[in-house]
């Protein structure tokens, strides 16, 4: 049995095309979701070409459970869910029950699909330090992770500084909760306590220099693709240690996904979908995302 899916094809634009793949066979701890919407993340799109041809790509999906897990865990058939797992960009996704969350009434599946990777990343990196009353700098604030991070940092009581690449990309960030919006790191006149960095390169080097004693840079991503060069002695600082911390924690995402969906249901978190269309327009959506023309997330409908 086959299904339609977005598969890796080295000859397709962006190495992705709508094709077919075998219907997944769930393990005992996996349920099967009939996927209605998916969302793209920069890393998946940028590095699709590194995967073997025919791989069903993607991690973010929302749909309806059509087959509950054989081990009895997880939601029942018919439950609308958001899911985070490999092979998400397909008509059917087999995913472990600890990686799904029921979608509350009133939350659209298209919004739910926009949450998993970017929302979990923003939530978990912000939890690395107490942020109430602290200065939090978010780079790449116009993007998928960035727009969630701005909102969640503001919800957590931080003073939020949102950094964008150009003035046009600042649109909407103040309304989402940013107290300051800066282009690059220009105009930041006091040290910051926490940096969520999705850009890397020279901006990471400059962000490191802005850290207060005891501060931390969560090195989430490297959208710039550039190296970060630290000058001799720039890692020395008097007082409490400053840190750069890697991030890649995708374990047990279900409960955090539930938290994010709860915030959306309560009107405290906006999914910020900047591109929406059917999944056969994958090349257009991927091009817009990589071209920095999407404010937030690109969500595709499984038609
Ligand atoms: N560690 C993890 O587990 C994890 C999880 C999620 C994402 N990530 C990584 O985090 C980064 C951000 O992900 P995302 O999904 O938020 O991506 P996104 O939506 O594309 O946002 C990235 C932002 O980076 C900014 N940027 C600055 N310089 C850039 C450049 N030279 N090229 C492209 N963008 C540039 C862009 O903002 P302007 O247009 O305003 O400049 C863009 O809005 C990616 O590198 C991704 O792989 C890592």
Short mmCIF file of C-alpha atoms and ligand atoms in Angstrom, two decimals:
data_model
loop_
_atom_site.label_atom_id
_atom_site.label_comp_id
_atom_site.label_asym_id
_atom_site.label_seq_id
_atom_site.Cartn_x
_atom_site.Cartn_y
_atom_site.Cartn_z
CA UNK A 1 0.00 0.00 0.00
CA UNK A 2 1.28 3.44 -0.88
CA UNK A 3 0.35 6.98 0.13
CA UNK A 4 1.27 10.43 -1.12
CA UNK A 5 4.10 12.20 0.65
CA UNK A 6 6.72 14.91 0.25
CA UNK A 7 9.80 12.89 -0.56
CA UNK A 8 13.45 13.72 -1.10
CA UNK A 9 14.41 13.83 -4.78
CA UNK A 10 17.86 15.21 -5.67
CA UNK A 11 16.54 16.28 -9.09
CA UNK A 12 13.55 18.27 -7.76
CA UNK A 13 13.73 22.00 -6.92
CA UNK A 14 14.91 22.18 -3.32
CA UNK A 15 15.30 18.36 -3.44
CA UNK A 16 11.65 17.84 -2.45
CA UNK A 17 8.60 16.79 -4.45
CA UNK A 18 5.13 15.37 -3.94
CA UNK A 19 5.48 11.66 -4.62
CA UNK A 20 4.51 8.33 -3.14
CA UNK A 21 5.88 6.16 -0.33
CA UNK A 22 4.84 3.00 1.49
CA UNK A 23 2.15 3.49 4.12
CA UNK A 24 3.96 3.33 7.51
CA UNK A 25 3.58 0.25 9.70
CA UNK A 26 3.26 1.44 13.31
CA UNK A 27 5.27 -0.08 16.17
CA UNK A 28 3.23 -1.07 19.26
CA UNK A 29 3.87 2.32 20.91
CA UNK A 30 2.94 4.29 17.78
CA UNK A 31 -0.42 5.59 16.63
CA UNK A 32 -1.26 6.56 13.07
CA UNK A 33 -2.34 10.09 12.20
CA UNK A 34 -4.22 10.95 9.04
CA UNK A 35 -2.34 14.15 8.36
CA UNK A 36 -4.29 17.27 7.33
CA UNK A 37 -1.65 20.01 7.63
CA UNK A 38 2.15 20.08 7.87
CA UNK A 39 4.67 22.83 8.50
CA UNK A 40 8.19 23.46 7.26
CA UNK A 41 11.29 24.27 9.27
CA UNK A 42 14.36 25.95 7.82
CA UNK A 43 16.76 23.14 8.72
CA UNK A 44 14.63 20.44 7.11
CA UNK A 45 14.25 22.42 3.91
CA UNK A 46 17.85 23.63 3.70
CA UNK A 47 19.33 20.17 4.25
CA UNK A 48 16.79 17.94 2.45
CA UNK A 49 19.44 17.21 -0.19
CA UNK A 50 21.55 15.40 2.42
CA UNK A 51 18.94 12.65 2.88
CA UNK A 52 18.63 9.51 0.76
CA UNK A 53 16.32 9.83 -2.26
CA UNK A 54 12.79 8.69 -1.44
CA UNK A 55 12.94 9.62 2.26
CA UNK A 56 9.59 10.90 3.55
CA UNK A 57 10.68 14.19 5.09
CA UNK A 58 9.45 16.55 7.80
CA UNK A 59 8.65 16.57 11.51
CA UNK A 60 5.59 18.76 12.03
CA UNK A 61 2.03 17.62 11.37
CA UNK A 62 -1.53 17.87 12.61
CA UNK A 63 -4.42 15.60 11.78
CA UNK A 64 -6.74 12.99 13.23
CA UNK A 65 -5.83 9.68 14.87
CA UNK A 66 -7.04 6.88 12.61
CA UNK A 67 -5.35 4.02 14.45
CA UNK A 68 -4.54 4.20 18.17
CA UNK A 69 -1.35 2.61 19.52
CA UNK A 70 -1.52 -1.13 20.05
CA UNK A 71 0.03 -0.81 23.53
CA UNK A 72 -3.02 1.15 24.74
CA UNK A 73 -1.20 4.44 25.32
CA UNK A 74 -2.11 7.76 23.72
CA UNK A 75 -5.32 9.23 22.34
CA UNK A 76 -8.20 7.29 20.84
CA UNK A 77 -9.21 7.08 17.18
CA UNK A 78 -10.88 10.27 16.02
CA UNK A 79 -8.84 12.58 18.30
CA UNK A 80 -7.42 15.65 16.56
CA UNK A 81 -3.71 15.85 17.36
CA UNK A 82 -0.52 17.78 16.73
CA UNK A 83 2.46 15.49 16.18
CA UNK A 84 6.23 15.75 16.11
CA UNK A 85 8.07 12.94 14.40
CA UNK A 86 10.11 11.92 11.36
CA UNK A 87 8.14 11.26 8.18
CA UNK A 88 5.49 13.84 9.04
CA UNK A 89 5.02 15.23 5.53
CA UNK A 90 2.76 12.40 4.39
CA UNK A 91 -0.89 11.38 4.26
CA UNK A 92 -0.23 9.01 7.15
CA UNK A 93 2.27 9.39 9.99
CA UNK A 94 3.19 6.66 12.49
CA UNK A 95 4.42 8.44 15.60
CA UNK A 96 5.12 7.42 19.20
CA UNK A 97 2.34 8.37 21.58
CA UNK A 98 4.69 10.53 23.68
CA UNK A 99 5.15 12.83 20.68
CA UNK A 100 1.54 13.84 20.13
CA UNK A 101 -0.87 16.15 21.93
CA UNK A 102 -4.63 16.46 21.58
CA UNK A 103 -5.71 19.67 19.87
CA UNK A 104 -8.13 21.61 22.08
CA UNK A 105 -11.51 22.63 20.73
CA UNK A 106 -11.33 25.90 18.87
CA UNK A 107 -7.73 25.45 17.68
CA UNK A 108 -7.46 24.93 13.91
CA UNK A 109 -5.39 21.98 12.70
CA UNK A 110 -3.46 24.39 10.45
CA UNK A 111 -2.43 26.34 13.56
CA UNK A 112 -1.59 23.14 15.45
CA UNK A 113 0.68 22.01 12.61
CA UNK A 114 2.67 25.24 12.89
CA UNK A 115 3.68 24.52 16.47
CA UNK A 116 5.85 21.45 17.02
CA UNK A 117 9.53 22.02 16.14
CA UNK A 118 9.65 25.82 16.36
CA UNK A 119 7.34 26.10 19.37
CA UNK A 120 9.10 23.38 21.36
CA UNK A 121 12.47 24.93 20.60
CA UNK A 122 11.37 28.38 21.77
CA UNK A 123 9.70 26.99 24.91
CA UNK A 124 12.58 24.75 25.95
CA UNK A 125 15.37 27.24 25.36
CA UNK A 126 13.50 29.93 27.28
CA UNK A 127 13.19 27.51 30.18
CA UNK A 128 16.98 27.27 30.45
CA UNK A 129 17.09 30.30 32.78
CA UNK A 130 14.64 32.28 34.92
CA UNK A 131 13.45 35.08 32.63
CA UNK A 132 11.04 37.07 34.80
CA UNK A 133 12.37 40.63 34.80
CA UNK A 134 15.45 39.60 32.79
CA UNK A 135 16.65 40.98 29.46
CA UNK A 136 16.19 38.36 26.74
CA UNK A 137 17.58 38.87 23.22
CA UNK A 138 16.05 36.83 20.40
CA UNK A 139 17.86 36.81 17.06
CA UNK A 140 16.09 35.78 13.85
CA UNK A 141 12.99 37.06 15.63
CA UNK A 142 11.04 37.33 12.38
CA UNK A 143 11.30 33.58 11.74
CA UNK A 144 9.48 30.48 12.94
CA UNK A 145 11.34 29.92 16.21
CA UNK A 146 11.79 33.67 16.70
CA UNK A 147 8.13 34.65 16.61
CA UNK A 148 7.22 32.00 19.18
CA UNK A 149 10.19 32.96 21.34
CA UNK A 150 9.17 36.64 21.37
CA UNK A 151 5.66 35.75 22.52
CA UNK A 152 6.70 33.17 25.12
CA UNK A 153 9.45 35.38 26.55
CA UNK A 154 6.95 38.21 26.94
CA UNK A 155 4.47 35.80 28.59
CA UNK A 156 7.25 34.78 30.98
CA UNK A 157 7.78 38.37 32.08
CA UNK A 158 11.05 39.10 30.28
CA UNK A 159 12.16 42.36 28.74
CA UNK A 160 12.20 41.16 25.14
CA UNK A 161 14.63 42.45 22.54
CA UNK A 162 13.82 41.14 19.07
CA UNK A 163 16.55 41.25 16.44
CA UNK A 164 15.75 41.17 12.72
CA UNK A 165 17.82 41.35 9.54
CA UNK A 166 16.10 44.40 8.01
CA UNK A 167 13.49 46.98 9.04
CA UNK A 168 10.82 45.30 6.89
CA UNK A 169 11.17 42.09 8.91
CA UNK A 170 10.26 43.93 12.12
CA UNK A 171 6.56 43.99 11.18
CA UNK A 172 4.30 42.69 13.93
CA UNK A 173 6.95 41.94 16.53
CA UNK A 174 5.98 44.76 18.89
CA UNK A 175 2.39 43.53 18.83
CA UNK A 176 3.66 40.05 19.73
CA UNK A 177 5.32 41.41 22.87
CA UNK A 178 8.77 42.71 21.91
CA UNK A 179 9.78 45.71 24.02
CA UNK A 180 12.57 46.64 21.61
CA UNK A 181 13.03 45.67 17.97
CA UNK A 182 16.54 46.13 16.58
CA UNK A 183 18.13 45.54 13.18
CA UNK A 184 21.14 43.30 13.69
CA UNK A 185 22.29 44.10 17.22
CA UNK A 186 22.43 47.87 16.71
CA UNK A 187 21.25 50.02 19.61
CA UNK A 188 21.32 47.44 22.41
CA UNK A 189 22.74 49.66 25.13
CA UNK A 190 22.68 47.37 28.19
CA UNK A 191 23.87 43.80 28.79
CA UNK A 192 21.44 40.94 28.23
CA UNK A 193 20.85 37.92 30.47
CA UNK A 194 19.77 35.36 27.91
CA UNK A 195 20.21 35.13 24.14
CA UNK A 196 18.20 32.81 21.94
CA UNK A 197 20.31 32.74 18.80
CA UNK A 198 19.01 31.24 15.56
CA UNK A 199 21.33 33.13 13.22
CA UNK A 200 24.89 32.22 14.29
CA UNK A 201 27.97 33.63 12.55
CA UNK A 202 29.21 37.14 13.36
CA UNK A 203 25.92 37.90 15.11
CA UNK A 204 26.60 35.11 17.61
CA UNK A 205 30.03 36.57 18.29
CA UNK A 206 28.49 40.00 18.85
CA UNK A 207 25.71 38.58 21.03
CA UNK A 208 28.29 36.86 23.23
CA UNK A 209 29.90 40.24 23.88
CA UNK A 210 26.54 41.62 25.05
CA UNK A 211 26.05 38.99 27.77
CA UNK A 212 25.84 40.05 31.41
CA UNK A 213 27.86 38.03 33.97
CA UNK A 214 26.05 34.74 34.52
CA UNK A 215 24.31 35.09 31.15
CA UNK A 216 23.78 32.38 28.57
CA UNK A 217 23.55 32.09 24.79
CA UNK A 218 21.28 29.28 23.65
CA UNK A 219 22.86 28.40 20.30
CA UNK A 220 19.74 27.14 18.56
CA UNK A 221 20.54 27.56 14.90
CA UNK A 222 22.82 28.79 12.22
CA UNK A 223 20.54 30.39 9.62
CA UNK A 224 23.37 32.66 8.44
CA UNK A 225 25.53 29.65 7.53
CA UNK A 226 28.55 31.71 8.57
CA UNK A 227 31.28 30.87 11.08
CA UNK A 228 31.36 32.63 14.44
CA UNK A 229 34.90 33.77 15.25
CA UNK A 230 35.81 34.52 18.85
CA UNK A 231 38.75 36.86 19.25
CA UNK A 232 41.57 35.91 21.62
CA UNK A 233 40.53 36.52 25.25
CA UNK A 234 36.92 37.26 24.32
CA UNK A 235 35.85 34.16 26.24
CA UNK A 236 37.34 35.60 29.44
CA UNK A 237 34.93 37.42 31.73
CA UNK A 238 35.12 38.58 35.32
CA UNK A 239 32.47 37.42 37.75
CA UNK A 240 29.89 34.71 37.26
CA UNK A 241 30.54 32.47 34.26
CA UNK A 242 28.94 33.21 30.93
CA UNK A 243 27.95 30.22 28.83
CA UNK A 244 27.09 29.15 25.30
CA UNK A 245 24.75 26.17 25.34
CA UNK A 246 23.87 23.88 22.47
CA UNK A 247 20.24 22.88 21.94
CA UNK A 248 18.79 19.70 20.48
CA UNK A 249 16.38 18.41 23.09
CA UNK A 250 13.52 16.65 21.32
CA UNK A 251 12.79 14.05 24.02
CA UNK A 252 9.21 13.49 25.19
CA UNK A 253 7.65 16.42 23.30
CA UNK A 254 3.98 15.59 24.00
CA UNK A 255 3.50 17.46 27.30
CA UNK A 256 5.24 20.60 26.01
CA UNK A 257 3.22 20.43 22.83
CA UNK A 258 0.11 20.34 25.02
CA UNK A 259 1.34 23.44 26.87
CA UNK A 260 1.79 25.30 23.58
CA UNK A 261 -1.65 24.23 22.32
CA UNK A 262 -3.14 25.38 25.62
CA UNK A 263 -1.64 28.83 25.15
CA UNK A 264 -3.02 28.98 21.61
CA UNK A 265 -6.48 27.90 22.82
CA UNK A 266 -6.39 30.61 25.50
CA UNK A 267 -5.41 33.27 22.96
CA UNK A 268 -2.00 33.86 24.55
CA UNK A 269 0.09 32.46 21.67
CA UNK A 270 -0.38 33.18 17.99
CA UNK A 271 0.85 30.53 15.55
CA UNK A 272 1.99 33.24 13.12
CA UNK A 273 1.52 31.55 9.78
CA UNK A 274 3.25 33.63 7.11
CA UNK A 275 2.72 31.29 4.14
CA UNK A 276 -0.16 28.92 3.54
CA UNK A 277 -1.06 26.75 0.55
CA UNK A 278 -1.53 23.20 -0.72
CA UNK A 279 1.38 20.79 -0.40
CA UNK A 280 1.92 20.47 -4.15
CA UNK A 281 3.33 24.01 -3.89
CA UNK A 282 6.23 22.75 -1.76
CA UNK A 283 8.87 24.31 -4.05
CA UNK A 284 7.27 27.75 -3.74
CA UNK A 285 6.88 27.45 0.04
CA UNK A 286 10.44 26.22 0.55
CA UNK A 287 11.80 29.00 -1.68
CA UNK A 288 9.91 31.65 0.29
CA UNK A 289 11.18 30.25 3.60
CA UNK A 290 14.81 30.05 2.52
CA UNK A 291 14.49 33.49 0.88
CA UNK A 292 13.47 35.03 4.23
CA UNK A 293 10.05 36.02 2.88
CA UNK A 294 7.96 34.14 5.47
CA UNK A 295 6.96 35.93 8.67
CA UNK A 296 6.80 32.95 10.99
CA UNK A 297 5.77 29.55 9.70
CA UNK A 298 4.94 28.03 6.31
CA UNK A 299 1.97 25.66 6.63
CA UNK A 300 0.89 23.33 3.82
CA UNK A 301 -2.44 21.60 3.45
CA UNK A 302 -2.50 17.91 2.58
CA UNK A 303 -5.01 18.00 -0.26
N1 LIG B 1 18.69 23.15 17.58
C1 LIG B 1 17.46 22.80 17.24
O1 LIG B 1 16.93 21.80 17.71
C2 LIG B 1 16.71 23.67 16.27
C3 LIG B 1 15.31 23.67 16.25
C4 LIG B 1 14.65 24.53 15.37
C5 LIG B 1 15.39 25.35 14.52
N2 LIG B 1 16.74 25.29 14.53
C6 LIG B 1 17.55 26.16 13.67
O2 LIG B 1 17.26 27.50 14.03
C7 LIG B 1 17.33 28.34 12.89
C8 LIG B 1 16.03 29.10 12.75
O3 LIG B 1 14.99 28.19 12.43
P1 LIG B 1 13.59 28.76 11.96
O4 LIG B 1 12.76 27.59 11.64
O5 LIG B 1 13.11 29.77 12.90
O6 LIG B 1 14.03 29.49 10.61
P2 LIG B 1 13.34 30.73 9.85
O7 LIG B 1 11.89 30.74 10.11
O8 LIG B 1 13.82 30.66 8.46
O9 LIG B 1 13.98 31.98 10.58
C9 LIG B 1 15.35 32.23 10.51
C10 LIG B 1 15.60 33.71 10.62
O10 LIG B 1 17.02 33.90 10.58
C11 LIG B 1 17.26 35.20 10.09
N3 LIG B 1 18.51 35.27 9.31
C12 LIG B 1 19.53 36.09 9.60
N4 LIG B 1 20.52 35.92 8.72
C13 LIG B 1 20.11 35.02 7.85
C14 LIG B 1 20.70 34.48 6.69
N5 LIG B 1 21.92 34.84 6.27
N6 LIG B 1 20.00 33.56 6.00
C15 LIG B 1 18.78 33.21 6.39
N7 LIG B 1 18.16 33.69 7.50
C16 LIG B 1 18.82 34.60 8.22
C17 LIG B 1 16.07 35.55 9.23
O11 LIG B 1 15.58 36.78 9.73
P3 LIG B 1 15.60 38.12 8.84
O12 LIG B 1 14.94 37.82 7.56
O13 LIG B 1 14.91 39.10 9.71
O14 LIG B 1 17.06 38.41 8.68
C18 LIG B 1 15.03 34.48 9.47
O15 LIG B 1 13.78 35.03 9.83
C19 LIG B 1 17.68 27.45 11.72
O16 LIG B 1 19.08 27.45 11.54
C20 LIG B 1 17.22 26.08 12.18
O17 LIG B 1 17.90 25.03 11.53
C21 LIG B 1 17.42 24.47 15.38
#
